[in-house]
Amino acid sequence: MKRLLQLAPLALAIAASSASAQSTEDTLARMQQQLDSMQQQVNTAKNDRVRFNGFFSTGVAKSSNDAGFDGITEKTSVADLSLFALQGTFDVSDKSQAVFQLVGRGAEDWDPVVEWAYLSYRPINNLQLRAGKMRLPLFMYSDSLEVGYSQPWARPPQSVYGPISIKSYVGADATYTMNLDNSAVTGQLFTGFTDEEGTTGPSELRNVFGTTLSWTDYVWTARAIVGTAQVNIDIDLNQDGVHEYALSDGERALFLGLGLGYDDGIWQVISEVTRAKIDGEFADTDSAYVSVGRRFGSVTPYAVIGWIESTDNDDRTFLGPALNTRRDEYSIGARWDITPGVAIKGDVTHVTGFENAAGGLDAAYVLPAGKNSTNVYTLKLDSAF
Amino acid sequence: MKKLSLMFAASLLVSPLALADVVVIGHSAGPDSITENQVRDLYLNRSNELPDGQKATTFEMASGDAVRAQFHDKITGRNDAQLKAFWSKQVFTGRGQPPAEVNNAAAMKARVSSTPGSIGYIDEADVDSSVKVIFTP
């Protein structure tokens, strides 16, 4: 009935104007023209040449002692887990885009840092070339490292994601995707350099070369990476910029990683195994994790087991014992999708098995205090918009 | 009795609850048909090409829309929260942007009919000559 009522004025108008067939046609033509121009205006206004997206995280975390797992101590403040990021995507032409991402972190007094600033170009549909500042693609979640909303966990498993503090590089990459019947293979080559403040002091990668290869049928995902770089890592013993000691001085480093994922919409299983080898005093490590999650509507509980071990304990002399690393991580948590774009996560992580070393954590606390474990409790809010 | 059943039929026509089937529509110069897998690949950022090789532009109804829910239930198997999570990962890994959203069937038809290479979806009852149906799930 409603529809009939809505149509009534139109019918009346048509009836009124149909004094002659000629004027009806004129009216229709005029209406069509008006409609066309309105459509054009709508499309112009909706021109999507520039788009902005953002993500935001905040949360509280507390540790049972000051071992410093993921930098969290007994008195970590809310701002330490908080970050706000803005991403801009500009269509330069049909085939090229300029992308930037600015991230402000509470732990860094919200000083905005450029994590991405690159130009991408697609000469053909399946090939993407990029140049600029990008994420170092060491892990499955490297590209969305800080986008908590896109991850199942409160934090990426630290056994694998923790040891390498360098997250971004300046350089170029080429990515080729081959679409098969209901699956896809992607190969990527990347090269570049970095200069970042690491966790121990200034660290630098030069002559970075690497390749990743991944395959997915959109339920299973497999990924492999091989990367190499010349590494300079200085450790700032007194944190005063004076007593710097080179843990690695232009030595070549090798990074190997394998990843496997399964996601059928209900179960989500993720596992990564990595090996990092650096000549010199810096610890070589093997690490791995397995994560299993299951979706119950909007709630996804998960459990993660992680492990890291240094493999060159006998080869290091000067700072050897302090960098000897061994630890096990057990996490239980849940993600609750409150509404599209917002998720809350709770997580309890038990870290243990240091075996008389610092477990790759804060040696200045762990060794004198004789600790062999730490518990970390996290409540986090992640959003993307 | 006849009158009653007529009124019942009429009320079905105007009731927003009486949802007919969703159909996939395309620009008039685009391909005449497309497979379910091709539609899914376009809406999940796995492909950006129409079967005839044209660059594809996809349009979505706004989040919360009943036709949108029906479309994704049939084609991608993802709900709004899962789509949001999926696209946030695509956006923040630099892989792509979600389809532009429109608010109603008229706007969907207007965008699709005026954008070469575009596809969208509407309720079968809203189909008119401005667009063509290229797939019925």
XYZ file of C-alpha atoms in Angstrom:
522
model
C 0.000 0.000 0.000
C 2.833 2.329 0.928
C 4.343 1.988 -2.503
C 1.016 2.831 -4.153
C 0.751 5.960 -2.036
C 4.282 6.974 -2.965
C 3.495 6.481 -6.616
C 0.298 8.518 -6.465
C 1.894 12.003 -6.767
C 4.019 10.797 -9.667
C 0.931 9.382 -11.388
C -0.847 12.660 -10.829
C 2.080 14.602 -12.213
C 2.234 12.407 -15.261
C -1.504 12.672 -15.710
C -1.352 16.436 -15.385
C 1.434 16.792 -17.892
C -0.046 14.332 -20.353
C -2.198 16.983 -21.942
C -0.329 15.869 -25.004
C 1.937 12.875 -25.616
C 4.623 15.295 -26.779
C 4.942 17.022 -23.428
C 5.094 13.680 -21.602
C 8.080 12.672 -23.698
C 9.700 16.040 -23.077
C 9.159 15.675 -19.359
C 10.607 12.181 -19.346
C 13.650 13.293 -21.334
C 14.190 16.220 -18.985
C 13.834 13.959 -15.940
C 16.292 11.498 -17.451
C 18.789 14.293 -18.013
C 18.405 15.535 -14.466
C 18.863 12.022 -13.167
C 22.024 11.547 -15.234
C 23.565 14.755 -13.980
C 22.642 13.850 -10.408
C 24.360 10.499 -10.830
C 27.449 12.218 -12.126
C 27.478 14.593 -9.188
C 27.131 11.696 -6.767
C 30.037 9.925 -8.430
C 32.247 12.996 -8.420
C 31.545 13.612 -4.755
C 32.354 9.963 -4.042
C 35.600 10.080 -5.967
C 37.808 7.689 -4.001
C 41.216 9.029 -4.959
C 42.155 9.719 -1.348
C 41.255 7.448 1.538
C 42.073 7.599 5.204
C 42.019 4.692 7.588
C 43.152 4.407 11.142
C 43.639 2.074 14.036
C 43.810 2.505 17.755
C 44.768 0.346 20.692
C 44.824 0.877 24.412
C 44.995 -1.402 27.381
C 46.414 -2.273 30.752
C 49.067 -4.868 31.494
C 50.691 -5.890 34.712
C 53.463 -8.334 35.455
C 54.110 -10.379 38.596
C 57.706 -9.045 38.656
C 60.066 -6.739 36.767
C 61.479 -9.295 34.312
C 60.189 -7.036 31.549
C 58.433 -9.516 29.247
C 57.363 -7.351 26.268
C 58.572 -4.399 28.335
C 55.872 -4.945 30.920
C 56.713 -4.528 34.589
C 54.800 -4.378 37.852
C 53.861 -0.775 37.152
C 53.271 -0.498 33.431
C 50.925 2.388 32.685
C 47.974 2.494 30.299
C 49.811 4.746 27.858
C 52.497 2.102 27.287
C 50.045 -0.129 25.405
C 48.285 2.728 23.648
C 48.831 3.688 20.061
C 47.015 5.623 17.392
C 47.744 5.336 13.697
C 46.546 7.126 10.612
C 47.002 5.722 7.132
C 46.502 7.664 3.937
C 46.184 6.089 0.506
C 46.416 8.372 -2.511
C 45.722 7.165 -6.027
C 48.453 8.808 -8.075
C 47.204 7.186 -11.248
C 45.270 4.082 -12.251
C 48.342 1.969 -11.613
C 50.180 3.740 -8.816
C 49.468 4.737 -5.246
C 51.232 6.660 -2.523
C 50.706 5.298 0.976
C 51.787 6.631 4.352
C 51.171 5.424 7.865
C 51.822 7.574 10.915
C 51.930 5.849 14.288
C 51.914 7.639 17.636
C 52.659 5.480 20.674
C 51.842 6.312 24.254
C 55.176 4.846 25.345
C 56.928 7.386 23.107
C 54.926 10.387 24.335
C 52.704 10.073 21.241
C 55.428 11.438 18.955
C 54.192 10.449 15.492
C 56.558 8.110 13.657
C 56.341 7.312 9.953
C 56.188 3.521 9.686
C 55.142 3.408 6.051
C 55.853 5.880 3.294
C 55.985 4.251 -0.068
C 54.972 4.508 -3.664
C 53.502 1.418 -5.263
C 53.165 0.707 -8.946
C 51.312 -2.108 -10.739
C 52.608 -2.398 -14.316
C 50.363 -5.455 -14.712
C 47.575 -6.730 -12.538
C 49.575 -9.421 -10.717
C 52.814 -7.522 -10.168
C 53.294 -4.858 -7.523
C 56.490 -2.814 -7.191
C 57.021 -0.677 -4.105
C 59.731 1.737 -3.010
C 60.072 3.669 0.225
C 59.765 2.876 3.906
C 57.983 -0.413 4.636
C 57.717 -3.189 7.212
C 60.469 -5.774 7.157
C 58.464 -8.870 6.110
C 60.075 -11.322 8.549
C 56.868 -12.801 9.953
C 53.345 -13.707 8.877
C 51.966 -10.730 10.795
C 54.797 -8.279 10.035
C 52.682 -6.109 7.748
C 49.993 -5.654 10.397
C 52.331 -5.848 13.389
C 50.717 -3.047 15.350
C 47.186 -3.443 14.016
C 45.928 -5.300 17.066
C 42.431 -5.476 15.598
C 43.630 -7.699 12.749
C 45.310 -10.163 15.127
C 43.680 -12.852 17.246
C 45.934 -12.195 20.266
C 46.449 -9.455 22.824
C 50.060 -9.379 21.521
C 51.951 -11.353 18.870
C 53.787 -14.342 20.447
C 56.991 -12.799 21.825
C 59.107 -15.916 21.415
C 59.079 -15.276 17.667
C 58.127 -11.584 17.366
C 60.188 -10.336 20.330
C 63.899 -10.905 19.627
C 64.247 -8.782 16.492
C 63.574 -5.194 17.395
C 63.977 -3.796 13.878
C 60.512 -3.527 12.349
C 60.842 -1.313 9.264
C 63.303 -0.734 6.462
C 63.867 1.641 3.577
C 64.141 -0.015 0.218
C 62.164 -1.638 -2.545
C 60.239 -4.819 -3.143
C 58.506 -6.659 -5.948
C 55.538 -8.948 -5.333
C 54.109 -11.285 -7.936
C 50.841 -13.149 -7.362
C 49.775 -16.108 -9.437
C 46.078 -16.886 -9.106
C 45.364 -20.575 -9.475
C 41.995 -22.257 -9.360
C 40.798 -21.346 -5.852
C 44.310 -20.781 -4.541
C 47.160 -18.330 -5.021
C 50.951 -18.341 -4.912
C 52.790 -15.121 -4.039
C 56.502 -14.479 -4.380
C 58.270 -11.396 -3.071
C 61.814 -10.040 -3.361
C 62.979 -7.205 -1.125
C 66.141 -5.211 -0.556
C 67.124 -2.161 1.452
C 68.672 -0.904 4.690
C 67.652 0.331 8.128
C 68.817 2.551 10.912
C 66.751 2.213 14.049
C 67.098 2.303 17.773
C 66.980 -1.316 18.879
C 66.138 -2.649 22.349
C 69.784 -2.763 23.448
C 71.091 0.330 21.639
C 71.549 1.565 18.085
C 71.274 -1.176 15.502
C 71.580 -1.088 11.766
C 70.987 -3.432 8.879
C 72.725 -2.821 5.563
C 72.514 -4.689 2.269
C 69.295 -6.430 3.211
C 68.234 -9.061 0.686
C 65.373 -11.436 1.097
C 62.626 -13.393 -0.511
C 59.288 -14.699 0.696
C 57.129 -17.340 -0.893
C 53.589 -18.041 0.205
C 50.695 -20.189 -0.867
C 47.086 -20.075 0.217
C 43.819 -21.788 -0.649
C 42.083 -19.256 1.663
C 41.765 -21.879 4.421
C 45.361 -23.062 4.654
C 48.297 -20.669 4.325
C 51.968 -21.607 4.095
C 54.840 -19.145 4.023
C 58.613 -19.260 3.883
C 61.194 -16.491 4.169
C 64.943 -16.332 3.688
C 66.684 -13.057 4.438
C 70.222 -11.833 4.932
C 71.811 -8.526 5.968
C 74.995 -6.972 7.289
C 74.387 -6.099 10.910
C 75.732 -3.481 13.244
C 74.377 -3.784 16.764
C 75.769 -1.634 19.537
C 74.896 -2.231 23.133
C 74.784 0.812 25.365
C 76.005 -0.643 28.643
C 75.206 2.302 30.909
C 72.435 3.688 28.727
C 74.467 6.916 28.509
C 75.509 6.976 24.844
C 79.182 6.639 25.904
C 79.804 3.015 26.870
C 78.754 1.509 23.565
C 80.037 -1.899 22.636
C 79.615 -3.517 19.236
C 77.726 -6.793 19.614
C 77.919 -7.186 15.896
C 80.101 -5.143 13.563
C 79.159 -5.525 9.937
C 78.693 -9.270 10.360
C 76.374 -11.057 8.003
C 73.150 -12.306 9.525
C 70.813 -14.951 8.238
C 67.115 -15.199 8.967
C 64.939 -18.198 8.126
C 61.248 -18.534 8.819
C 58.426 -20.943 8.125
C 54.770 -20.221 8.800
C 51.599 -22.244 8.615
C 48.048 -21.047 9.101
C 44.622 -22.642 9.073
C 41.368 -20.687 9.280
C 38.045 -22.268 8.338
C 35.964 -19.546 9.977
C 35.597 -21.582 13.189
C 39.072 -22.844 14.035
C 42.114 -20.653 13.660
C 45.521 -22.295 13.956
C 48.770 -20.376 13.411
C 52.338 -21.529 13.805
C 55.701 -19.990 12.961
C 59.222 -21.319 13.304
C 62.186 -18.949 12.918
C 65.969 -19.115 13.071
C 68.231 -16.052 13.367
C 72.007 -16.383 13.041
C 74.434 -13.502 13.514
C 78.203 -13.862 13.767
C 79.627 -12.090 16.808
C 78.381 -11.528 20.333
C 74.698 -11.151 19.536
C 72.676 -14.256 20.348
C 71.647 -16.654 17.614
C 68.158 -17.917 18.361
C 65.719 -20.583 17.303
C 62.100 -19.932 18.186
C 58.609 -21.165 17.505
C 55.002 -20.894 18.581
C 51.716 -22.675 17.990
C 48.441 -20.835 18.481
C 44.971 -22.379 18.452
C 41.771 -20.344 18.577
C 38.105 -21.211 18.170
C 35.282 -18.802 17.361
C 32.090 -19.045 19.401
C 30.034 -16.297 17.757
C 31.712 -13.034 18.736
C 34.052 -14.595 21.296
C 37.284 -16.326 20.279
C 39.272 -18.004 23.057
C 42.845 -18.933 22.207
C 45.858 -20.737 23.628
C 49.484 -20.226 22.582
C 52.653 -22.129 23.394
C 55.939 -20.433 22.483
C 59.601 -21.299 22.859
C 62.912 -19.558 22.232
C 66.473 -20.772 22.753
C 69.887 -19.313 21.915
C 72.028 -21.693 19.900
C 75.511 -20.181 20.262
C 75.995 -20.084 24.040
C 79.512 -21.564 23.803
C 80.667 -19.267 21.002
C 80.139 -15.972 22.773
C 82.687 -14.712 25.288
C 82.229 -11.144 26.452
C 78.514 -10.751 27.173
C 77.700 -14.396 26.587
C 75.916 -15.402 29.774
C 73.721 -12.286 29.875
C 72.508 -12.949 26.344
C 72.059 -16.681 26.771
C 68.383 -17.120 26.113
C 65.959 -19.828 26.947
C 62.309 -19.519 27.823
C 58.878 -21.073 27.393
C 55.693 -19.047 27.051
C 52.163 -20.235 27.774
C 49.276 -17.893 26.950
C 45.557 -18.250 27.416
C 43.249 -15.497 26.295
C 40.135 -14.492 24.438
C 39.084 -11.945 21.855
C 35.594 -10.495 22.066
C 34.291 -8.648 18.988
C 31.950 -6.140 20.596
C 30.909 -4.551 17.327
C 32.442 -4.533 13.825
C 35.649 -2.526 14.199
C 36.113 -2.926 17.955
C 37.494 -5.894 19.892
C 38.445 -6.440 23.530
C 41.097 -8.981 24.453
C 42.146 -10.511 27.729
C 45.330 -12.536 28.101
C 47.325 -14.322 30.777
C 50.858 -15.325 29.832
C 53.129 -17.471 31.978
C 56.818 -17.270 31.038
C 59.311 -19.705 32.526
C 62.255 -22.063 31.901
C 65.077 -19.452 32.034
C 67.619 -22.087 33.228
C 69.908 -19.720 35.177
C 69.973 -17.143 32.389
C 67.855 -14.057 31.761
C 65.401 -15.666 29.357
C 66.072 -12.906 26.861
C 64.444 -10.481 29.309
C 65.893 -7.788 31.584
C 69.134 -9.449 32.761
C 69.806 -6.663 35.274
C 66.684 -7.722 37.158
C 66.293 -11.437 36.432
C 69.857 -12.573 37.257
C 70.335 -10.843 40.660
C 66.753 -11.647 41.694
C 67.232 -15.294 40.651
C 63.861 -15.379 38.924
C 62.818 -18.295 36.759
C 59.366 -17.103 35.718
C 57.058 -14.148 35.244
C 53.302 -13.810 34.721
C 51.826 -11.081 32.564
C 48.139 -10.092 32.661
C 46.783 -7.994 29.790
C 43.448 -6.359 28.993
C 43.406 -4.622 25.630
C 41.013 -2.695 23.392
C 41.720 -2.739 19.654
C 39.903 -0.766 17.008
C 40.179 -0.166 13.271
C 38.301 2.467 11.306
C -11.836 -14.530 -0.037
C -10.314 -13.537 -3.335
C -10.097 -9.978 -2.100
C -8.356 -11.106 1.068
C -5.733 -13.115 -0.752
C -5.129 -10.204 -3.110
C -4.593 -7.907 -0.172
C -2.279 -10.464 1.357
C -0.280 -10.630 -1.869
C -0.149 -6.839 -2.061
C 1.012 -6.551 1.517
C 3.798 -9.030 0.741
C 4.919 -6.757 -2.076
C 5.308 -3.731 0.141
C 6.498 -5.422 3.317
C 10.206 -4.865 3.897
C 10.346 -8.299 5.516
C 9.340 -10.047 2.325
C 12.867 -10.298 0.964
C 13.144 -11.803 -2.487
C 16.426 -13.345 -3.562
C 19.573 -11.289 -3.965
C 20.978 -11.086 -7.499
C 24.364 -9.910 -8.719
C 24.146 -7.027 -11.187
C 26.676 -5.559 -13.585
C 27.268 -2.546 -15.803
C 25.520 -2.890 -19.160
C 28.846 -2.983 -21.064
C 30.275 -5.701 -18.810
C 30.122 -9.498 -19.176
C 26.713 -11.179 -19.340
C 27.504 -13.764 -16.708
C 29.928 -14.478 -13.906
C 30.469 -17.522 -11.687
C 29.942 -17.710 -7.938
C 33.698 -18.175 -7.383
C 34.477 -15.118 -9.495
C 32.009 -13.007 -7.503
C 33.494 -14.264 -4.225
C 37.058 -13.562 -5.424
C 36.106 -9.990 -6.349
C 34.422 -9.327 -2.984
C 37.295 -10.879 -0.996
C 40.059 -8.960 -2.798
C 41.467 -12.115 -4.401
C 40.955 -10.764 -7.894
C 40.229 -7.388 -9.433
C 39.371 -8.500 -12.940
C 36.031 -9.284 -14.526
C 35.769 -12.478 -16.631
C 36.256 -10.345 -19.775
C 39.525 -8.862 -18.442
C 38.137 -5.435 -17.497
C 39.264 -3.908 -14.228
C 36.453 -4.587 -11.761
C 34.851 -2.126 -9.354
C 32.723 -3.663 -6.607
C 29.965 -1.960 -4.630
C 28.532 -3.024 -1.270
C 25.366 -2.194 0.607
C 26.060 -0.534 3.958
C 26.859 -2.642 6.995
C 23.692 -3.936 8.683
C 21.664 -4.081 5.461
C 19.526 -7.226 5.022
C 20.417 -7.712 1.336
C 24.100 -7.385 2.227
C 23.736 -10.031 4.911
C 21.982 -12.347 2.443
C 24.622 -11.762 -0.239
C 27.541 -12.515 2.067
C 25.771 -15.455 3.634
C 25.483 -16.997 0.179
C 28.734 -15.861 -1.450
C 31.531 -15.197 1.043
C 30.199 -16.904 4.173
C 31.311 -13.955 6.310
C 29.286 -11.759 8.668
C 29.794 -8.004 9.143
C 32.325 -8.388 11.973
C 34.371 -10.897 9.981
C 34.264 -8.650 6.906
C 35.407 -5.694 8.984
C 38.333 -7.721 10.363
C 39.159 -9.045 6.897
C 39.218 -5.602 5.301
C 41.146 -3.979 8.131
C 43.871 -6.542 7.497
C 43.803 -5.832 3.742
C 43.898 -2.063 4.279
C 46.658 -2.040 6.878
C 48.847 -4.440 4.931
C 48.498 -2.215 1.870
C 46.717 -4.904 -0.170
C 43.554 -3.030 -1.002
C 40.546 -1.008 0.021
C 37.033 -2.294 0.723
C 34.304 -1.687 -1.895
C 32.528 1.669 -1.779
C 29.250 1.377 0.130
C 25.817 2.591 -0.939
C 22.704 2.990 1.178
C 19.880 1.571 -0.911
C 18.993 -0.286 -4.084
C 18.431 2.914 -6.087
C 21.913 4.186 -5.210
C 23.385 0.759 -6.014
C 21.758 0.805 -9.459
C 22.893 4.396 -10.045
C 26.530 3.595 -9.164
C 26.639 0.328 -11.105
C 24.936 1.738 -14.214
C 27.290 4.734 -14.301
C 30.579 2.921 -13.524
C 32.060 0.788 -16.335
C 33.377 -2.560 -15.083
C 31.314 -2.431 -11.921
C 29.333 -5.106 -10.154
C 26.930 -4.947 -7.252
C 23.965 -6.768 -5.817
C 20.336 -5.917 -5.122
C 17.101 -7.607 -4.272
C 15.657 -9.292 -7.359
C 12.512 -7.167 -6.976
C 14.545 -3.972 -7.516
C 16.032 -4.998 -10.873
C 15.224 -2.647 -13.756
C 16.579 -1.891 -17.225
C 19.459 0.299 -15.975
C 21.483 -2.746 -14.941
C 21.703 -6.391 -15.932
C 21.584 -9.488 -13.770
C 24.806 -11.451 -14.296
C 24.488 -14.051 -11.536
C 21.712 -15.435 -9.351
C 23.080 -17.259 -6.294
